[in-house]
Amino acid sequence: MKDLEIKINELSDLLSCEVKWDESTLIQYSTDASAYKEKPYAVVWPQDVNDIQQAIRFAKTHKIPVIPRAAGTSLAGQVVGKGIIIDISKHFRKIINLDVEQRRVTVEPGVILDELNLFLKPHGLFFGPETSTSNRCTLSGMVGNNSCGSHSLVYGSTRDHLYSVKMVLDDGNEYLFGEVNKTEYDEKLRLSNREGDIYRY
C-alpha cells in the first residue's frame, strides 16, 4: 500500500490538475447509481487533453487500471473499481461547434444532455436519445453505454446519432474514429499503432 501511495504522489507531481486520494474522496467515488461499491486508488480531474494523456501513460507504466467517469449514473457499476478514476465532468463541458445545416454538434465529453438540448432548441434541433437521467448524464457516458430511452423505437440509441469520436487510447495518444470507406479501412489496417490494432482485431 505504501508503494501505491508513492506512485500516486508521483502522478500528482506529474499533472497540472487536481489529484486526490484522501479517504473522503475515495469513498465518494466508490459508488455510482448501482449497488456496486469499491474504492479507487485516486481521482484525477483533468483540465485538458494533456492531463488525460499523462495520466493514462502513467497508469500503463505502473500497471494501474484507468476508469473513465463522468456523472456516475451507471446502473451496472461501470465506473466503480480499483484504479485511477479520470473524472471529465468538471472541466470538459464546452459545446464547441454547431453546424445547423448538417445537423451536427461538436461537444466535449462532460456536456450534460439537458444542457445540450437547451442549446439546440432555438435551432429546432435536439439530441434524440432521452435518458431518465437527462438532467445530469453526460454525452460521453451516453456514448459509453449506448444510451437510449423510452422513445428509442422512434429516435434510436446514441450510436445512431454519433458521427465521430475523438478519444485517448491506452497508449496515451489521441485518435479520431468515425465512418470510413473501403480505401480508408484498408489504410487503417496497415497502421502500426493502437488505432491499427483496433481495426485489425
PDB file of C-alpha atoms in Angstrom, residues 3-199:
ATOM      1  CA  ASP A   3       4.280   1.756  -2.764  1.00  0.00           C
ATOM      2  CA  LEU A   4       0.891   2.709  -4.202  1.00  0.00           C
ATOM      3  CA  GLU A   5       0.853   5.972  -2.210  1.00  0.00           C
ATOM      4  CA  ILE A   6       4.305   6.802  -3.548  1.00  0.00           C
ATOM      5  CA  LYS A   7       3.105   6.168  -7.111  1.00  0.00           C
ATOM      6  CA  ILE A   8       0.028   8.366  -6.657  1.00  0.00           C
ATOM      7  CA  ASN A   9       2.243  11.117  -5.266  1.00  0.00           C
ATOM      8  CA  GLU A  10       4.335  10.821  -8.426  1.00  0.00           C
ATOM      9  CA  LEU A  11       1.181  11.138 -10.529  1.00  0.00           C
ATOM     10  CA  SER A  12       0.144  14.269  -8.640  1.00  0.00           C
ATOM     11  CA  ASP A  13       3.546  15.836  -9.300  1.00  0.00           C
ATOM     12  CA  LEU A  14       3.338  14.900 -12.976  1.00  0.00           C
ATOM     13  CA  LEU A  15      -0.059  16.518 -13.658  1.00  0.00           C
ATOM     14  CA  SER A  16      -1.056  20.176 -13.594  1.00  0.00           C
ATOM     15  CA  CYS A  17      -4.612  19.323 -12.495  1.00  0.00           C
ATOM     16  CA  GLU A  18      -6.194  18.280  -9.223  1.00  0.00           C
ATOM     17  CA  VAL A  19      -5.454  14.759  -7.935  1.00  0.00           C
ATOM     18  CA  LYS A  20      -6.918  13.406  -4.690  1.00  0.00           C
ATOM     19  CA  TRP A  21      -6.564  10.163  -2.791  1.00  0.00           C
ATOM     20  CA  ASP A  22      -7.890  11.102   0.661  1.00  0.00           C
ATOM     21  CA  GLU A  23     -10.364   8.743   2.282  1.00  0.00           C
ATOM     22  CA  SER A  24     -13.368  11.039   1.878  1.00  0.00           C
ATOM     23  CA  THR A  25     -12.842  11.404  -1.873  1.00  0.00           C
ATOM     24  CA  LEU A  26     -12.235   7.679  -2.366  1.00  0.00           C
ATOM     25  CA  ILE A  27     -15.445   6.801  -0.522  1.00  0.00           C
ATOM     26  CA  GLN A  28     -17.411   9.332  -2.572  1.00  0.00           C
ATOM     27  CA  TYR A  29     -16.111   7.800  -5.807  1.00  0.00           C
ATOM     28  CA  SER A  30     -16.504   4.190  -4.651  1.00  0.00           C
ATOM     29  CA  THR A  31     -20.122   4.081  -5.855  1.00  0.00           C
ATOM     30  CA  ASP A  32     -22.247   5.101  -8.809  1.00  0.00           C
ATOM     31  CA  ALA A  33     -26.029   4.765  -9.235  1.00  0.00           C
ATOM     32  CA  SER A  34     -25.699   0.980  -8.956  1.00  0.00           C
ATOM     33  CA  ALA A  35     -25.444  -1.318  -5.937  1.00  0.00           C
ATOM     34  CA  TYR A  36     -21.719  -1.878  -6.534  1.00  0.00           C
ATOM     35  CA  LYS A  37     -19.052  -0.400  -4.279  1.00  0.00           C
ATOM     36  CA  GLU A  38     -15.265  -0.459  -4.479  1.00  0.00           C
ATOM     37  CA  LYS A  39     -12.750   2.202  -3.538  1.00  0.00           C
ATOM     38  CA  PRO A  40     -10.466   3.565  -6.276  1.00  0.00           C
ATOM     39  CA  TYR A  41      -6.793   4.370  -5.700  1.00  0.00           C
ATOM     40  CA  ALA A  42      -7.087   8.034  -6.696  1.00  0.00           C
ATOM     41  CA  VAL A  43      -9.270  10.529  -8.556  1.00  0.00           C
ATOM     42  CA  VAL A  44      -7.986  12.868 -11.285  1.00  0.00           C
ATOM     43  CA  TRP A  45      -9.895  15.908 -12.614  1.00  0.00           C
ATOM     44  CA  PRO A  46      -8.080  16.683 -15.901  1.00  0.00           C
ATOM     45  CA  GLN A  47      -8.202  20.236 -17.207  1.00  0.00           C
ATOM     46  CA  ASP A  48      -7.094  19.411 -20.742  1.00  0.00           C
ATOM     47  CA  VAL A  49      -6.276  16.501 -23.046  1.00  0.00           C
ATOM     48  CA  ASN A  50      -2.633  16.541 -21.976  1.00  0.00           C
ATOM     49  CA  ASP A  51      -3.648  15.737 -18.386  1.00  0.00           C
ATOM     50  CA  ILE A  52      -5.631  12.749 -19.651  1.00  0.00           C
ATOM     51  CA  GLN A  53      -2.746  11.545 -21.804  1.00  0.00           C
ATOM     52  CA  GLN A  54      -0.221  11.853 -18.992  1.00  0.00           C
ATOM     53  CA  ALA A  55      -2.490  10.066 -16.514  1.00  0.00           C
ATOM     54  CA  ILE A  56      -3.087   7.170 -18.920  1.00  0.00           C
ATOM     55  CA  ARG A  57       0.615   6.815 -19.760  1.00  0.00           C
ATOM     56  CA  PHE A  58       1.471   6.857 -16.050  1.00  0.00           C
ATOM     57  CA  ALA A  59      -1.160   4.219 -15.296  1.00  0.00           C
ATOM     58  CA  LYS A  60       0.065   1.985 -18.112  1.00  0.00           C
ATOM     59  CA  THR A  61       3.683   2.269 -16.969  1.00  0.00           C
ATOM     60  CA  HIS A  62       2.726   1.278 -13.428  1.00  0.00           C
ATOM     61  CA  LYS A  63       0.108  -1.311 -14.494  1.00  0.00           C
ATOM     62  CA  ILE A  64      -2.738   0.515 -12.705  1.00  0.00           C
ATOM     63  CA  PRO A  65      -6.269   0.320 -14.175  1.00  0.00           C
ATOM     64  CA  VAL A  66      -7.854   3.518 -15.511  1.00  0.00           C
ATOM     65  CA  ILE A  67     -11.575   4.181 -15.018  1.00  0.00           C
ATOM     66  CA  PRO A  68     -13.121   6.995 -17.101  1.00  0.00           C
ATOM     67  CA  ARG A  69     -16.005   8.656 -15.256  1.00  0.00           C
ATOM     68  CA  ALA A  70     -18.453  11.495 -15.760  1.00  0.00           C
ATOM     69  CA  ALA A  71     -21.794  11.799 -13.934  1.00  0.00           C
ATOM     70  CA  GLY A  72     -21.680   8.323 -12.404  1.00  0.00           C
ATOM     71  CA  THR A  73     -25.291   7.481 -13.314  1.00  0.00           C
ATOM     72  CA  SER A  74     -24.356   3.942 -14.393  1.00  0.00           C
ATOM     73  CA  LEU A  75     -26.598   1.157 -13.133  1.00  0.00           C
ATOM     74  CA  ALA A  76     -24.162  -1.745 -13.517  1.00  0.00           C
ATOM     75  CA  GLY A  77     -21.030  -0.463 -11.781  1.00  0.00           C
ATOM     76  CA  GLN A  78     -19.258   0.642 -14.968  1.00  0.00           C
ATOM     77  CA  VAL A  79     -17.355   3.463 -13.242  1.00  0.00           C
ATOM     78  CA  VAL A  80     -16.578   1.655  -9.977  1.00  0.00           C
ATOM     79  CA  GLY A  81     -13.356  -0.216  -9.327  1.00  0.00           C
ATOM     80  CA  LYS A  82      -9.802  -0.261  -8.047  1.00  0.00           C
ATOM     81  CA  GLY A  83      -7.782   2.063 -10.224  1.00  0.00           C
ATOM     82  CA  ILE A  84      -7.290   5.707 -11.129  1.00  0.00           C
ATOM     83  CA  ILE A  85     -10.589   7.420 -11.862  1.00  0.00           C
ATOM     84  CA  ILE A  86     -10.365  10.136 -14.533  1.00  0.00           C
ATOM     85  CA  ASP A  87     -13.388  12.387 -13.972  1.00  0.00           C
ATOM     86  CA  ILE A  88     -14.050  14.578 -17.019  1.00  0.00           C
ATOM     87  CA  SER A  89     -17.319  16.080 -15.731  1.00  0.00           C
ATOM     88  CA  LYS A  90     -15.734  19.128 -14.078  1.00  0.00           C
ATOM     89  CA  HIS A  91     -13.750  20.780 -16.874  1.00  0.00           C
ATOM     90  CA  PHE A  92     -14.809  19.229 -20.192  1.00  0.00           C
ATOM     91  CA  ARG A  93     -18.222  20.892 -20.530  1.00  0.00           C
ATOM     92  CA  LYS A  94     -17.994  23.071 -23.634  1.00  0.00           C
ATOM     93  CA  ILE A  95     -20.249  22.951 -26.675  1.00  0.00           C
ATOM     94  CA  ILE A  96     -17.603  23.592 -29.314  1.00  0.00           C
ATOM     95  CA  ASN A  97     -19.445  23.988 -32.593  1.00  0.00           C
ATOM     96  CA  LEU A  98     -22.901  23.683 -34.179  1.00  0.00           C
ATOM     97  CA  ASP A  99     -23.483  23.117 -37.881  1.00  0.00           C
ATOM     98  CA  VAL A 100     -27.225  23.652 -38.282  1.00  0.00           C
ATOM     99  CA  GLU A 101     -27.234  22.748 -41.968  1.00  0.00           C
ATOM    100  CA  GLN A 102     -25.504  19.402 -41.375  1.00  0.00           C
ATOM    101  CA  ARG A 103     -27.342  18.952 -38.048  1.00  0.00           C
ATOM    102  CA  ARG A 104     -24.071  18.195 -36.277  1.00  0.00           C
ATOM    103  CA  VAL A 105     -22.835  19.472 -32.951  1.00  0.00           C
ATOM    104  CA  THR A 106     -19.341  19.045 -31.525  1.00  0.00           C
ATOM    105  CA  VAL A 107     -19.146  18.778 -27.750  1.00  0.00           C
ATOM    106  CA  GLU A 108     -16.676  17.978 -25.012  1.00  0.00           C
ATOM    107  CA  PRO A 109     -17.358  14.721 -23.136  1.00  0.00           C
ATOM    108  CA  GLY A 110     -18.689  16.344 -19.964  1.00  0.00           C
ATOM    109  CA  VAL A 111     -21.630  18.170 -21.605  1.00  0.00           C
ATOM    110  CA  ILE A 112     -24.935  17.279 -19.918  1.00  0.00           C
ATOM    111  CA  LEU A 113     -27.767  16.087 -22.154  1.00  0.00           C
ATOM    112  CA  ASP A 114     -30.378  18.616 -20.982  1.00  0.00           C
ATOM    113  CA  GLU A 115     -27.904  21.486 -21.368  1.00  0.00           C
ATOM    114  CA  LEU A 116     -27.142  20.373 -24.918  1.00  0.00           C
ATOM    115  CA  ASN A 117     -30.827  20.223 -25.803  1.00  0.00           C
ATOM    116  CA  LEU A 118     -31.439  23.688 -24.326  1.00  0.00           C
ATOM    117  CA  PHE A 119     -28.654  24.961 -26.568  1.00  0.00           C
ATOM    118  CA  LEU A 120     -30.106  23.190 -29.618  1.00  0.00           C
ATOM    119  CA  LYS A 121     -33.762  24.151 -29.044  1.00  0.00           C
ATOM    120  CA  PRO A 122     -33.647  27.652 -30.655  1.00  0.00           C
ATOM    121  CA  HIS A 123     -32.355  25.979 -33.814  1.00  0.00           C
ATOM    122  CA  GLY A 124     -35.219  23.468 -33.938  1.00  0.00           C
ATOM    123  CA  LEU A 125     -32.901  20.585 -33.076  1.00  0.00           C
ATOM    124  CA  PHE A 126     -32.457  18.128 -30.205  1.00  0.00           C
ATOM    125  CA  PHE A 127     -30.405  15.060 -29.378  1.00  0.00           C
ATOM    126  CA  GLY A 128     -32.906  12.210 -29.638  1.00  0.00           C
ATOM    127  CA  PRO A 129     -31.890   9.568 -27.064  1.00  0.00           C
ATOM    128  CA  GLU A 130     -33.700  10.668 -23.891  1.00  0.00           C
ATOM    129  CA  THR A 131     -32.396   9.005 -20.763  1.00  0.00           C
ATOM    130  CA  SER A 132     -34.248   9.230 -17.462  1.00  0.00           C
ATOM    131  CA  THR A 133     -31.138  10.946 -16.031  1.00  0.00           C
ATOM    132  CA  SER A 134     -31.021  13.633 -18.731  1.00  0.00           C
ATOM    133  CA  ASN A 135     -30.543  16.478 -16.227  1.00  0.00           C
ATOM    134  CA  ARG A 136     -27.192  15.050 -15.079  1.00  0.00           C
ATOM    135  CA  CYS A 137     -25.909  12.391 -17.508  1.00  0.00           C
ATOM    136  CA  THR A 138     -23.140  13.394 -19.906  1.00  0.00           C
ATOM    137  CA  LEU A 139     -22.713  12.726 -23.596  1.00  0.00           C
ATOM    138  CA  SER A 140     -19.581  10.650 -23.006  1.00  0.00           C
ATOM    139  CA  GLY A 141     -21.454   8.396 -20.597  1.00  0.00           C
ATOM    140  CA  MET A 142     -24.222   8.027 -23.148  1.00  0.00           C
ATOM    141  CA  VAL A 143     -21.671   7.038 -25.784  1.00  0.00           C
ATOM    142  CA  GLY A 144     -20.029   4.538 -23.434  1.00  0.00           C
ATOM    143  CA  ASN A 145     -23.356   2.909 -22.562  1.00  0.00           C
ATOM    144  CA  ASN A 146     -25.066   3.418 -25.942  1.00  0.00           C
ATOM    145  CA  SER A 147     -27.934   5.019 -24.026  1.00  0.00           C
ATOM    146  CA  CYS A 148     -31.429   5.236 -25.465  1.00  0.00           C
ATOM    147  CA  GLY A 149     -34.657   5.957 -23.571  1.00  0.00           C
ATOM    148  CA  SER A 150     -38.409   5.486 -23.586  1.00  0.00           C
ATOM    149  CA  HIS A 151     -38.730   6.592 -27.235  1.00  0.00           C
ATOM    150  CA  SER A 152     -35.839   4.521 -28.590  1.00  0.00           C
ATOM    151  CA  LEU A 153     -38.098   2.962 -31.237  1.00  0.00           C
ATOM    152  CA  VAL A 154     -38.514   6.434 -32.698  1.00  0.00           C
ATOM    153  CA  TYR A 155     -35.149   8.075 -32.030  1.00  0.00           C
ATOM    154  CA  GLY A 156     -32.851   5.050 -31.719  1.00  0.00           C
ATOM    155  CA  SER A 157     -29.873   4.849 -29.391  1.00  0.00           C
ATOM    156  CA  THR A 158     -26.805   7.065 -29.002  1.00  0.00           C
ATOM    157  CA  ARG A 159     -24.758   5.211 -31.610  1.00  0.00           C
ATOM    158  CA  ASP A 160     -27.398   6.030 -34.230  1.00  0.00           C
ATOM    159  CA  HIS A 161     -26.613   9.735 -33.758  1.00  0.00           C
ATOM    160  CA  LEU A 162     -22.846   9.516 -33.362  1.00  0.00           C
ATOM    161  CA  TYR A 163     -20.843  10.940 -36.280  1.00  0.00           C
ATOM    162  CA  SER A 164     -17.321  10.602 -34.882  1.00  0.00           C
ATOM    163  CA  VAL A 165     -15.431  10.303 -31.605  1.00  0.00           C
ATOM    164  CA  LYS A 166     -12.036  11.644 -30.663  1.00  0.00           C
ATOM    165  CA  MET A 167     -10.521   9.604 -27.851  1.00  0.00           C
ATOM    166  CA  VAL A 168      -7.307   8.861 -25.990  1.00  0.00           C
ATOM    167  CA  LEU A 169      -6.386   5.189 -26.121  1.00  0.00           C
ATOM    168  CA  ASP A 170      -4.223   3.180 -23.739  1.00  0.00           C
ATOM    169  CA  ASP A 171      -1.006   4.297 -25.460  1.00  0.00           C
ATOM    170  CA  GLY A 172      -1.770   7.849 -24.367  1.00  0.00           C
ATOM    171  CA  ASN A 173      -2.307   9.103 -27.911  1.00  0.00           C
ATOM    172  CA  GLU A 174      -5.438  10.776 -29.295  1.00  0.00           C
ATOM    173  CA  TYR A 175      -7.295   9.232 -32.247  1.00  0.00           C
ATOM    174  CA  LEU A 176     -10.377  10.097 -34.280  1.00  0.00           C
ATOM    175  CA  PHE A 177     -12.892   7.342 -35.053  1.00  0.00           C
ATOM    176  CA  GLY A 178     -15.771   7.628 -37.477  1.00  0.00           C
ATOM    177  CA  GLU A 179     -17.220   6.109 -40.607  1.00  0.00           C
ATOM    178  CA  VAL A 180     -14.594   5.056 -43.164  1.00  0.00           C
ATOM    179  CA  ASN A 181     -14.832   3.843 -46.748  1.00  0.00           C
ATOM    180  CA  LYS A 182     -13.126   0.688 -48.088  1.00  0.00           C
ATOM    181  CA  THR A 183      -9.948   2.506 -49.107  1.00  0.00           C
ATOM    182  CA  GLU A 184      -9.651   4.258 -45.744  1.00  0.00           C
ATOM    183  CA  TYR A 185     -10.350   0.979 -43.937  1.00  0.00           C
ATOM    184  CA  ASP A 186      -7.538  -0.775 -45.800  1.00  0.00           C
ATOM    185  CA  GLU A 187      -5.206   2.081 -44.874  1.00  0.00           C
ATOM    186  CA  LYS A 188      -6.212   1.786 -41.209  1.00  0.00           C
ATOM    187  CA  LEU A 189      -5.363  -1.922 -41.251  1.00  0.00           C
ATOM    188  CA  ARG A 190      -1.780  -1.068 -42.195  1.00  0.00           C
ATOM    189  CA  LEU A 191      -1.253   1.355 -39.302  1.00  0.00           C
ATOM    190  CA  SER A 192       1.340   0.189 -36.765  1.00  0.00           C
ATOM    191  CA  ASN A 193      -0.287   1.794 -33.730  1.00  0.00           C
ATOM    192  CA  ARG A 194      -3.241   1.196 -31.375  1.00  0.00           C
ATOM    193  CA  GLU A 195      -5.689   2.548 -33.941  1.00  0.00           C
ATOM    194  CA  GLY A 196      -4.483  -0.054 -36.407  1.00  0.00           C
ATOM    195  CA  ASP A 197      -4.776  -2.750 -33.721  1.00  0.00           C
ATOM    196  CA  ILE A 198      -8.430  -1.881 -33.209  1.00  0.00           C
ATOM    197  CA  TYR A 199      -9.241  -2.147 -36.914  1.00  0.00           C
TER     198      TYR A 199
END
